Amino acid sequence: MLAIMLIMIVLLVYRIIMIKQIEQTQVAKDVVRLHTVAASTILFYAMTILDINDTVALASYGLYFWCSDFLLILFFIYINDFTQETFVNKRGGLILGILIAIDGILCGINVYMLFSVVLSGDKAEGYYYKVTSRTWLYSYHKLFVYMFAVMTFLLLAYEIYKAARIYVKQYYAILYCFLLMIATNVVYEVLNLEFDYSVLFYGITAAGIYYITFQYVPKGLVEKTLVMVVQNFTD
């Protein structure tokens, strides 16, 4: 598990370097931010399960939580810029900032007061630090995450509904990446698994976004573009 996470972090950093060298658009910057936060999220989760000490594990888990907040926010911003829509005004952005700040404060306090999650190490089972109990304040983080996940899903559904047919598959691909990431996290919560495997899908989703943004060409786009060029030339 740790080896896979390390490889994924290296690949994400490599992608960040590559994007910065070839693209300078706003969407490219959004993709870089997504890769950066995805790599940070995986790193902090890796630090959580390492056998260092309780304080490091709790602090890393708190940062992992906080990074997952930013990952969702950045995913939402990416969709806004990619679709050239504006769904959150300055007041909405301020409210979201306050909610994320509250979550970050709770994660920080949890290192000393343990009122959100409790971690423990159990080498006998072949694992290191893992979540052993959750309190009601843990629900604040999950409520914020899933609430924003629903907002993102609705935004993507709306874009699929109104988008030109040529771009629908592209939006569907983004939606599938997003749902896969959320679904694995829900499975982890419901089944109370030893590892939060959804952390791996943060990196996979970021890689999928890279491909959809820079590599994928909608079927028929080239033909339509050539037709438009010919028409403009003849005019």
mmCIF file of N, CA and C in Angstrom, residues 1 19 32 63 82 85 88 110 114 118-119 127 135 142 171-172 180 200 225:
data_model
loop_
_atom_site.group_PDB
_atom_site.id
_atom_site.type_symbol
_atom_site.label_atom_id
_atom_site.label_comp_id
_atom_site.label_asym_id
_atom_site.label_seq_id
_atom_site.Cartn_x
_atom_site.Cartn_y
_atom_site.Cartn_z
ATOM 1 N N MET A 1 0.841 -1.213 0.000
ATOM 2 C CA MET A 1 0.000 0.000 0.000
ATOM 3 C C MET A 1 0.874 1.262 0.000
ATOM 4 N N ILE A 19 3.002 19.650 -17.036
ATOM 5 C CA ILE A 19 1.945 20.619 -17.348
ATOM 6 C C ILE A 19 2.499 22.038 -17.328
ATOM 7 N N VAL A 32 -2.991 21.616 -12.314
ATOM 8 C CA VAL A 32 -1.779 21.579 -11.488
ATOM 9 C C VAL A 32 -2.154 21.592 -10.005
ATOM 10 N N LEU A 63 -4.407 16.657 8.514
ATOM 11 C CA LEU A 63 -4.010 17.299 7.256
ATOM 12 C C LEU A 63 -4.580 16.548 6.051
ATOM 13 N N PHE A 82 -13.351 24.860 -16.679
ATOM 14 C CA PHE A 82 -13.371 23.989 -17.860
ATOM 15 C C PHE A 82 -14.631 24.222 -18.693
ATOM 16 N N GLU A 85 -18.272 28.341 -16.759
ATOM 17 C CA GLU A 85 -19.472 28.727 -16.028
ATOM 18 C C GLU A 85 -19.061 29.325 -14.684
ATOM 19 N N VAL A 88 -20.522 29.889 -8.265
ATOM 20 C CA VAL A 88 -20.342 30.365 -6.891
ATOM 21 C C VAL A 88 -19.819 31.797 -6.947
ATOM 22 N N ASN A 110 -8.081 18.238 17.251
ATOM 23 C CA ASN A 110 -8.221 16.790 17.473
ATOM 24 C C ASN A 110 -6.892 16.125 17.835
ATOM 25 N N LEU A 114 -8.765 14.770 20.818
ATOM 26 C CA LEU A 114 -9.380 13.538 20.313
ATOM 27 C C LEU A 114 -10.905 13.578 20.341
ATOM 28 N N VAL A 118 -10.184 8.823 16.646
ATOM 29 C CA VAL A 118 -9.141 8.222 17.468
ATOM 30 C C VAL A 118 -8.403 7.212 16.611
ATOM 31 N N LEU A 119 -7.074 7.297 16.615
ATOM 32 C CA LEU A 119 -6.245 6.369 15.861
ATOM 33 C C LEU A 119 -5.481 5.474 16.822
ATOM 34 N N TYR A 127 -1.004 -3.985 10.205
ATOM 35 C CA TYR A 127 -1.268 -2.597 9.866
ATOM 36 C C TYR A 127 -0.604 -1.684 10.885
ATOM 37 N N THR A 135 -16.175 10.284 16.529
ATOM 38 C CA THR A 135 -17.154 10.977 17.368
ATOM 39 C C THR A 135 -18.115 11.761 16.467
ATOM 40 N N LYS A 142 -17.516 14.959 7.282
ATOM 41 C CA LYS A 142 -18.180 14.157 6.263
ATOM 42 C C LYS A 142 -19.392 14.875 5.682
ATOM 43 N N TYR A 171 -17.626 15.319 -20.633
ATOM 44 C CA TYR A 171 -18.211 15.606 -19.320
ATOM 45 C C TYR A 171 -18.574 14.319 -18.580
ATOM 46 N N TYR A 172 -19.031 13.318 -19.332
ATOM 47 C CA TYR A 172 -19.327 12.021 -18.718
ATOM 48 C C TYR A 172 -18.055 11.399 -18.127
ATOM 49 N N LEU A 180 -16.311 7.635 -9.061
ATOM 50 C CA LEU A 180 -15.444 6.549 -8.622
ATOM 51 C C LEU A 180 -14.704 6.925 -7.350
ATOM 52 N N LEU A 200 -6.185 6.383 -3.028
ATOM 53 C CA LEU A 200 -5.528 6.033 -4.285
ATOM 54 C C LEU A 200 -6.291 6.607 -5.478
ATOM 55 N N THR A 225 -13.967 21.241 -37.099
ATOM 56 C CA THR A 225 -13.017 22.360 -37.138
ATOM 57 C C THR A 225 -12.509 22.592 -38.555
#
